[in-house]
Short mmCIF file of C-alpha atoms and ligand atoms in Angstrom, two decimals:
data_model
loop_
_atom_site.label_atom_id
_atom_site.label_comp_id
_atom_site.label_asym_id
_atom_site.label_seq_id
_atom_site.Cartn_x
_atom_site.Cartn_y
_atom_site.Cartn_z
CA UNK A 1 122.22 34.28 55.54
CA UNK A 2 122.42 35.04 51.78
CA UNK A 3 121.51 38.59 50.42
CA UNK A 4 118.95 37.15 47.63
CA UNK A 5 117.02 34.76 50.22
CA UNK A 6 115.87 37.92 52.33
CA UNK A 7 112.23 38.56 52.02
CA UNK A 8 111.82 42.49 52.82
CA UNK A 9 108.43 44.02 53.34
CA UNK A 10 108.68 48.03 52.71
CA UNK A 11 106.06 50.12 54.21
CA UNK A 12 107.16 53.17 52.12
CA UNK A 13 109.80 54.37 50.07
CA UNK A 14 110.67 57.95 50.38
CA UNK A 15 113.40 58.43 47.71
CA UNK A 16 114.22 61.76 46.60
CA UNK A 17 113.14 63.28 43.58
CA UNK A 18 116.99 62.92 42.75
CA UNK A 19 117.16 59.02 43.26
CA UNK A 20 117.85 57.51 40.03
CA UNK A 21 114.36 55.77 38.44
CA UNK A 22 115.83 52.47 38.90
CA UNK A 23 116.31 52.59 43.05
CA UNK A 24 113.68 50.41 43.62
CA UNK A 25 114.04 47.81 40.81
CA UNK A 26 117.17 47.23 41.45
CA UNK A 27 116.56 46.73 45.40
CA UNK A 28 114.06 44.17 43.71
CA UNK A 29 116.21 42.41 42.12
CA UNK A 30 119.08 42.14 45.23
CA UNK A 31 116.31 41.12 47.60
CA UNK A 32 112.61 40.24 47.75
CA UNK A 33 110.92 43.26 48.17
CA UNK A 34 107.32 43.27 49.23
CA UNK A 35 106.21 47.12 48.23
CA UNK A 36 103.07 47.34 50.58
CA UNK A 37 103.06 51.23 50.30
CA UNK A 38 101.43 50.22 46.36
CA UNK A 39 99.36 47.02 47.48
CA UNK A 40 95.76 47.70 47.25
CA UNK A 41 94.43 46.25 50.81
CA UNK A 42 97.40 46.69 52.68
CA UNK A 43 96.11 43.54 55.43
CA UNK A 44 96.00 41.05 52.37
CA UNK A 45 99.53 42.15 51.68
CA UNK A 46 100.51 41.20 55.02
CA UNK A 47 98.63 38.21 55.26
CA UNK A 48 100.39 37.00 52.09
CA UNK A 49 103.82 37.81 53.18
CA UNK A 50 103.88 38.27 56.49
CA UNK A 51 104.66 34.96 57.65
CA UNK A 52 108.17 34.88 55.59
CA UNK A 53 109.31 38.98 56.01
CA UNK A 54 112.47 38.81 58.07
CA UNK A 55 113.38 42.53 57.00
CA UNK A 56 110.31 45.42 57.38
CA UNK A 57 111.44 48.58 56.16
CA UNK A 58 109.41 51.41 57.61
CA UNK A 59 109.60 55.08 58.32
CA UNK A 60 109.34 57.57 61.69
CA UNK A 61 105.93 58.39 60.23
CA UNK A 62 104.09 54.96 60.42
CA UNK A 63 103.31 53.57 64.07
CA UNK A 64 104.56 49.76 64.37
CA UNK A 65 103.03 48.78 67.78
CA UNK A 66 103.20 45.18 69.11
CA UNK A 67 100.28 44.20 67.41
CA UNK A 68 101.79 45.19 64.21
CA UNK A 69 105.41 43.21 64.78
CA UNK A 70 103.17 40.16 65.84
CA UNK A 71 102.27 39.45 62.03
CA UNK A 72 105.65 38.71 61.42
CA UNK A 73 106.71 35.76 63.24
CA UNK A 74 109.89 35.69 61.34
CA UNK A 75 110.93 39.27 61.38
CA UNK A 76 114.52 39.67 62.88
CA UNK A 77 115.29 43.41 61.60
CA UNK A 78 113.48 46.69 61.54
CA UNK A 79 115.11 49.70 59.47
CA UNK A 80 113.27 52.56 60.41
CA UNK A 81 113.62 55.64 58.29
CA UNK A 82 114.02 58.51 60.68
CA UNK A 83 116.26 59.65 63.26
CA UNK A 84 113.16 59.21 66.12
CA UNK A 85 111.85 55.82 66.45
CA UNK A 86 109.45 56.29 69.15
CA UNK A 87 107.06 54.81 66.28
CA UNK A 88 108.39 51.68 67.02
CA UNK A 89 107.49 49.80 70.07
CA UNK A 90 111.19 48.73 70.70
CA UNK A 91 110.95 47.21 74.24
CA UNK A 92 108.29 44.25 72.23
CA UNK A 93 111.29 43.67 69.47
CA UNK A 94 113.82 43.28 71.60
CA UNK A 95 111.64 40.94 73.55
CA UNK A 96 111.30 38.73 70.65
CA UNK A 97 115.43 39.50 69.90
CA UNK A 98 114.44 41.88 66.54
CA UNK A 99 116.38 44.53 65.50
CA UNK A 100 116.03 47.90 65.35
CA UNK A 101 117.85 50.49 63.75
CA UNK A 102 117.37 54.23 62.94
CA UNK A 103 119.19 57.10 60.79
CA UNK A 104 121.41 59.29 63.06
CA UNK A 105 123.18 62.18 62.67
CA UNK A 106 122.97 62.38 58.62
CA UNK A 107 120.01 64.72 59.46
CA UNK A 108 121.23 66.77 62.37
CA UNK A 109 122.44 70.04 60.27
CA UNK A 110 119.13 69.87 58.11
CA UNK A 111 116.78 70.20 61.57
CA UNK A 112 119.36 72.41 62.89
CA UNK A 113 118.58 74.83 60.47
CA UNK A 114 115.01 74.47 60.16
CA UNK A 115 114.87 75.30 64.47
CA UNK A 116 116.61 78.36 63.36
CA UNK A 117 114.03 79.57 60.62
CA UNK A 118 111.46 78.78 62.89
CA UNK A 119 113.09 81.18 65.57
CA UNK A 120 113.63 83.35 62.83
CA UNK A 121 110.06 83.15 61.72
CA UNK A 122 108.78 83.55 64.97
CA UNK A 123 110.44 86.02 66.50
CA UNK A 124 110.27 88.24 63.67
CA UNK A 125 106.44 87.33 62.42
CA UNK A 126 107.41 86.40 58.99
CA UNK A 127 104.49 84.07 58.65
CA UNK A 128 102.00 86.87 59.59
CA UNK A 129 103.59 89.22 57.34
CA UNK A 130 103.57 87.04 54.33
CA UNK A 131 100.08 86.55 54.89
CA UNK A 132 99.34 90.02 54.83
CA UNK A 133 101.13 90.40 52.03
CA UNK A 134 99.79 87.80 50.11
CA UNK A 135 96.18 88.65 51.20
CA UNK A 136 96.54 92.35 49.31
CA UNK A 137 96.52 94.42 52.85
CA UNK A 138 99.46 95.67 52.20
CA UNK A 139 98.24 99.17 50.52
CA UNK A 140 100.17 102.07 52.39
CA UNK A 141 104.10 102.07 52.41
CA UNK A 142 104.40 101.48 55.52
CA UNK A 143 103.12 97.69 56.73
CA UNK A 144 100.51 97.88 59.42
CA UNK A 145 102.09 94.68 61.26
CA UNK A 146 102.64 94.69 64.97
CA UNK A 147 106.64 94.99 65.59
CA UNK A 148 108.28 91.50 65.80
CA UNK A 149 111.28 90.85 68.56
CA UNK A 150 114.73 91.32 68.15
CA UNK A 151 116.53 87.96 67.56
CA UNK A 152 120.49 89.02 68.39
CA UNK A 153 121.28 88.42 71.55
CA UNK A 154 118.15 86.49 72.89
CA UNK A 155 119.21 84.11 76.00
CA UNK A 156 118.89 80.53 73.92
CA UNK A 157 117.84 77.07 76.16
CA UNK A 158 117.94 73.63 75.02
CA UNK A 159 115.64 70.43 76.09
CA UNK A 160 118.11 67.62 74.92
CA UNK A 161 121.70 68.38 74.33
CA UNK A 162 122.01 65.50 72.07
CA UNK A 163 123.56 65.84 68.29
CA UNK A 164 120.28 68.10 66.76
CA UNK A 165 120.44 69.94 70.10
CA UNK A 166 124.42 70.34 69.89
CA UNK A 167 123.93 71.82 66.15
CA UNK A 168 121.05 74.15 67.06
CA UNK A 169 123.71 75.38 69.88
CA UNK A 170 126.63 75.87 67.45
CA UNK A 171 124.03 78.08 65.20
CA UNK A 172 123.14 80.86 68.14
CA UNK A 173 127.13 82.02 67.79
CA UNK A 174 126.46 83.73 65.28
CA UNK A 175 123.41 85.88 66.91
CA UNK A 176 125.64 86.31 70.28
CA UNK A 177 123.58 83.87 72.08
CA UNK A 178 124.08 82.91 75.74
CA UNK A 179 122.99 79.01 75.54
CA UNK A 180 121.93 76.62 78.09
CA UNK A 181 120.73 73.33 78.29
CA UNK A 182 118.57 71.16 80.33
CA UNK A 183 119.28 66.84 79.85
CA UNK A 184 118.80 63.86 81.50
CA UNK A 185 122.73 63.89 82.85
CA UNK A 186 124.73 67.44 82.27
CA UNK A 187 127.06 66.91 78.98
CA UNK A 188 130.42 68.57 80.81
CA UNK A 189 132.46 68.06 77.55
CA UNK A 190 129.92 70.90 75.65
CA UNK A 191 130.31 74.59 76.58
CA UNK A 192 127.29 75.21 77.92
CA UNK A 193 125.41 75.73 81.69
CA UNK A 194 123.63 73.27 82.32
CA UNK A 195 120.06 73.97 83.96
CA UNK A 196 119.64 71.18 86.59
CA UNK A 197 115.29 71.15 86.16
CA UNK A 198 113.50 72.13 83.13
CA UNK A 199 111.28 75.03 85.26
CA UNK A 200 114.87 76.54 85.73
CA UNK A 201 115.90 76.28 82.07
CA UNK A 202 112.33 77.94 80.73
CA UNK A 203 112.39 80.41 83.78
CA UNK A 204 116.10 81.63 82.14
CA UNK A 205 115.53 81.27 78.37
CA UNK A 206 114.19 83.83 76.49
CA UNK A 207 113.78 81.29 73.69
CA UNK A 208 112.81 77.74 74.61
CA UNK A 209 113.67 74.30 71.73
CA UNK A 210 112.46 71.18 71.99
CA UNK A 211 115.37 68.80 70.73
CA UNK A 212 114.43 65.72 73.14
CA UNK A 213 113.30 62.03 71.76
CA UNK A 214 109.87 61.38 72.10
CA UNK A 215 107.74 58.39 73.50
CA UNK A 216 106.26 58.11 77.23
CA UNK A 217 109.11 59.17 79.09
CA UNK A 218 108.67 62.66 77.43
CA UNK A 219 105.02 63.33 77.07
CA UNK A 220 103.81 66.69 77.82
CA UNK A 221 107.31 67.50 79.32
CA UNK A 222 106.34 71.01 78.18
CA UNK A 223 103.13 71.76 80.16
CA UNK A 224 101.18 74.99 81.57
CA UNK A 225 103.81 75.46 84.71
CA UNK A 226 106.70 75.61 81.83
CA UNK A 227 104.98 77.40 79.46
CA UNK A 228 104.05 80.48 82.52
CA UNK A 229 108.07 79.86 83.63
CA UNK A 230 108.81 80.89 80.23
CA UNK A 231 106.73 83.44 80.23
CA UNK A 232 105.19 85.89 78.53
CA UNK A 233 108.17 87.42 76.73
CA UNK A 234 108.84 84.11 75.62
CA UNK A 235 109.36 81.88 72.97
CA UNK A 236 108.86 77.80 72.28
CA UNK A 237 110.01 75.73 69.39
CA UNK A 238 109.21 71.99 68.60
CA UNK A 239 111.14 70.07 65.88
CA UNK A 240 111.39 67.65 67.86
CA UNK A 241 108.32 65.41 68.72
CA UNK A 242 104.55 67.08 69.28
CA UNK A 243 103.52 64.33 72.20
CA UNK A 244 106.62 66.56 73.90
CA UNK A 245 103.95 69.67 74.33
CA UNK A 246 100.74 69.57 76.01
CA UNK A 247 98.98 71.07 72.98
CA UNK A 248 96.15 72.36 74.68
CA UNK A 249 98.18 73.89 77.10
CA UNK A 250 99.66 75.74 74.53
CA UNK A 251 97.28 76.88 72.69
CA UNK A 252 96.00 78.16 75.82
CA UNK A 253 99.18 80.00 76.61
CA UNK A 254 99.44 81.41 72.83
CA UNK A 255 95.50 82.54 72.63
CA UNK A 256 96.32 84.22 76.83
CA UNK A 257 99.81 85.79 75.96
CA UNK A 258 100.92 83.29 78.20
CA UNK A 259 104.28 82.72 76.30
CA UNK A 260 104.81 85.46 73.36
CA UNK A 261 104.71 83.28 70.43
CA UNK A 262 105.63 79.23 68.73
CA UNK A 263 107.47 77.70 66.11
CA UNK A 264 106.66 74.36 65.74
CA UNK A 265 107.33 71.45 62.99
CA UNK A 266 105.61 68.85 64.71
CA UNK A 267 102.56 67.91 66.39
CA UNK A 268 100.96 65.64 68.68
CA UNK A 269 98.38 63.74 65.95
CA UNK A 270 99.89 64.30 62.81
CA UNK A 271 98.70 65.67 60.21
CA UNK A 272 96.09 66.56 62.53
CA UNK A 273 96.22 70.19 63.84
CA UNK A 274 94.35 71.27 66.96
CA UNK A 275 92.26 74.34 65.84
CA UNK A 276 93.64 76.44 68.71
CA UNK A 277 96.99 76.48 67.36
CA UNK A 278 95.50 76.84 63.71
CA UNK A 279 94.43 79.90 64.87
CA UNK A 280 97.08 81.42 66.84
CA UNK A 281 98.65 84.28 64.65
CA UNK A 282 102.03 84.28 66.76
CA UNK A 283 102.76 80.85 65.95
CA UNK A 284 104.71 79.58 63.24
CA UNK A 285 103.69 75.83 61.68
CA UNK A 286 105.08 73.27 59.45
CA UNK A 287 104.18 70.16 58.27
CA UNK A 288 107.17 68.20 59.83
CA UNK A 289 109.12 69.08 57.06
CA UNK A 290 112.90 69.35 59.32
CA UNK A 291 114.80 67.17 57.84
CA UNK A 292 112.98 67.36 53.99
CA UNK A 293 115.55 68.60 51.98
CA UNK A 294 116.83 66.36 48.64
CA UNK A 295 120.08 66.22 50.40
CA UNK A 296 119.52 64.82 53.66
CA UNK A 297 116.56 62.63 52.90
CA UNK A 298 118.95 60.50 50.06
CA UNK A 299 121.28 60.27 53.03
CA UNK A 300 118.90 59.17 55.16
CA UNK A 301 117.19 56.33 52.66
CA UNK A 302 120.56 55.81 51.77
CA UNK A 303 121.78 54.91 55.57
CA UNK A 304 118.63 53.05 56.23
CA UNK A 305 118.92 50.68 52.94
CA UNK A 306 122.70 50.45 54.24
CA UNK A 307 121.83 49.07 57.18
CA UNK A 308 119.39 46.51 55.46
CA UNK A 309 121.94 45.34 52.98
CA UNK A 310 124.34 45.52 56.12
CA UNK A 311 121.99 42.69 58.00
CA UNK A 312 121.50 40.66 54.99
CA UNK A 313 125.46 40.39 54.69
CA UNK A 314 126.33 40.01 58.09
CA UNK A 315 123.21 40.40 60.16
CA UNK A 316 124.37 43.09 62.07
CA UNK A 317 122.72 46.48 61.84
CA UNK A 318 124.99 49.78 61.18
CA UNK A 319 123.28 51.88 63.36
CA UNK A 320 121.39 49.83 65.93
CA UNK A 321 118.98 51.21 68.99
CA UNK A 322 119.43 50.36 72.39
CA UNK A 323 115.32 50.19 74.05
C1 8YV B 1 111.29 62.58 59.17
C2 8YV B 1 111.81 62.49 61.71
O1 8YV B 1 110.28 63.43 58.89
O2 8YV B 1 113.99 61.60 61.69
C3 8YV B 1 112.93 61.72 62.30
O3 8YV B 1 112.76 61.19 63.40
O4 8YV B 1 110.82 62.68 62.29
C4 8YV B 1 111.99 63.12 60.36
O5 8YV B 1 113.30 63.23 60.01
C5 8YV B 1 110.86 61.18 59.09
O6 8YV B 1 111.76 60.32 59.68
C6 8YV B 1 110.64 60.73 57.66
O7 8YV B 1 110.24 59.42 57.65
#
């Protein structure tokens, strides 16, 4: 396989602000890129050049179902852009022996910190006080805001102790947090209890993250019997995936005092917002922005168009997913 022959279609291209003008000209003129983020009717692109891509280039945010990889009878690699690929219906590629890879760990301190705003947030009702602010109530000295909840010392559990969970865990050190951690298998090499059932772990926790992969095996994972475990002193954040929560449920549980309050980064139908949570006040939400910052998004392009030029060379993939 030469580098030049490779016909690559590229659903977007999310280079940083920082990425030098040229990025994609010169990926042009290394490979044959099909940009079908620009093309006008985005089917007619396909139909043009689906028949020869043997590279698609695609990103965590754009669902590439069977249907989808079926246009592309000669596809052999997919580069996703995004540590989650639940996006991608994996089981069907490997089926018809395609590739898949994803961007690991370049984004795990990035997330890491955006949990911990979110708890910060939360907890403390940051996003309800800048509204007030901003919305000129603020007229006496002294802010007529309900009292937010002490961070330091809050007991801290985990759903999926993988690398993003491990870096949230390293954080709560430094606010004196007991941690534990719920997972598929206990993880005896990290300092942590493990919680043998989730109902245990949100029973215990105080504060309650979502750092699990998404797709069916995790789908409403957090439901109404987790969200009452947790109770009504506590606390749930989501960066991970939204399909994780049962979003009715917890609106229901935000709107009832249920569970105390959310942070959340990611929901079920993005960008689509279920009004409930729109208007709970003790929730905290964000566009999916976790891993948006100049730094780790050039890292991440830059490990997904490694792993394309990585194929092209030797087709092998740099950081390949096992279905
Ligand atoms: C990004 C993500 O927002 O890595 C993931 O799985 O969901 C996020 O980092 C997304 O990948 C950008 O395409």
């Amino acid at each position: 396989m030469s580098d030049t022959a490779l016909p690559v279609l590229m659903q977007c291209f999310a280079l940083p602000p920082s990425a030098p003008p040229d990025s994609l000209s010169r990926l042009q003129a290394a490979y044959e890129v099909v940009p079908l983020w620009q093309a006008a009717d985005a089917s007619a692109c396909i139909a043009a050049h689906g028949h020869r891509t043997q590279v698609l280039a695609t990103s965590a945010f754009i669902p590439v179902d069977a249907a989808f990889i079926d246009q592309f009878p000669a596809l052999q690699a997919i580069c996703n852009l995004g540590v989650g690929y639940d996006n991608i219906d994996v089981a069907h590629a490997k089926r018809r022996g395609i590739k898949v890879s994803n961007t690991p760990d370049v984004l795990d301190d990035c997330v890491a910190d955006l949990a911990w705003g979110l708890i910060l947030s939360t907890l403390r009702g940051m996003g309800a006080a800048e509204r007030y602010l901003r919305s000129g109530q603020w007229t006496s000295r002294l802010a007529a805001l309900p009292m937010g909840h002490r961070v330091t010392g809050k007991r801290l559990g985990i759903v999926g102790l993988g690398r993003i969970g491990q870096a949230i865990a390293t954080r709560a050190q430094g606010f004196c947090m007991p941690v534990r951690y719920h997972n598929r298998n206990p993880r005896p090499e990290c300092p942590y209890e493990y919680a043998a059932s989730l109902p245990e772990l949100a029973e215990w926790a105080d504060i309650l993250v979502i750092a699990t992969t998404g797709g069916e095996q995790t789908r409403h994972l957090i439901n109404m019997p987790i969200l009452q475990a947790l109770g009504p002193e506590g606390f749930l954040i989501n960066i991970a995936r939204g399909s994780v929560v049962d979003e009715e449920a917890l609106a229901q549980a935000l709107e009832q005092g249920i569970i105390a309050g959310a942070g959340l980064d990611v929901f079920e139908d993005e960008p689509h917002v279920p009004a409930g949570l729109l208007q709970a006040d003790n929730a905290t939400l964000l566009p999916h922005i976790a891993s948006a910052t100049i730094e780790t998004r050039s890292a991440m392009v830059a490990l997904q168009l490694d792993n394309l030029c990585a194929y092209a060379r030797s087709g092998r993939l740099l950081t390949e997913v096992q279905p």
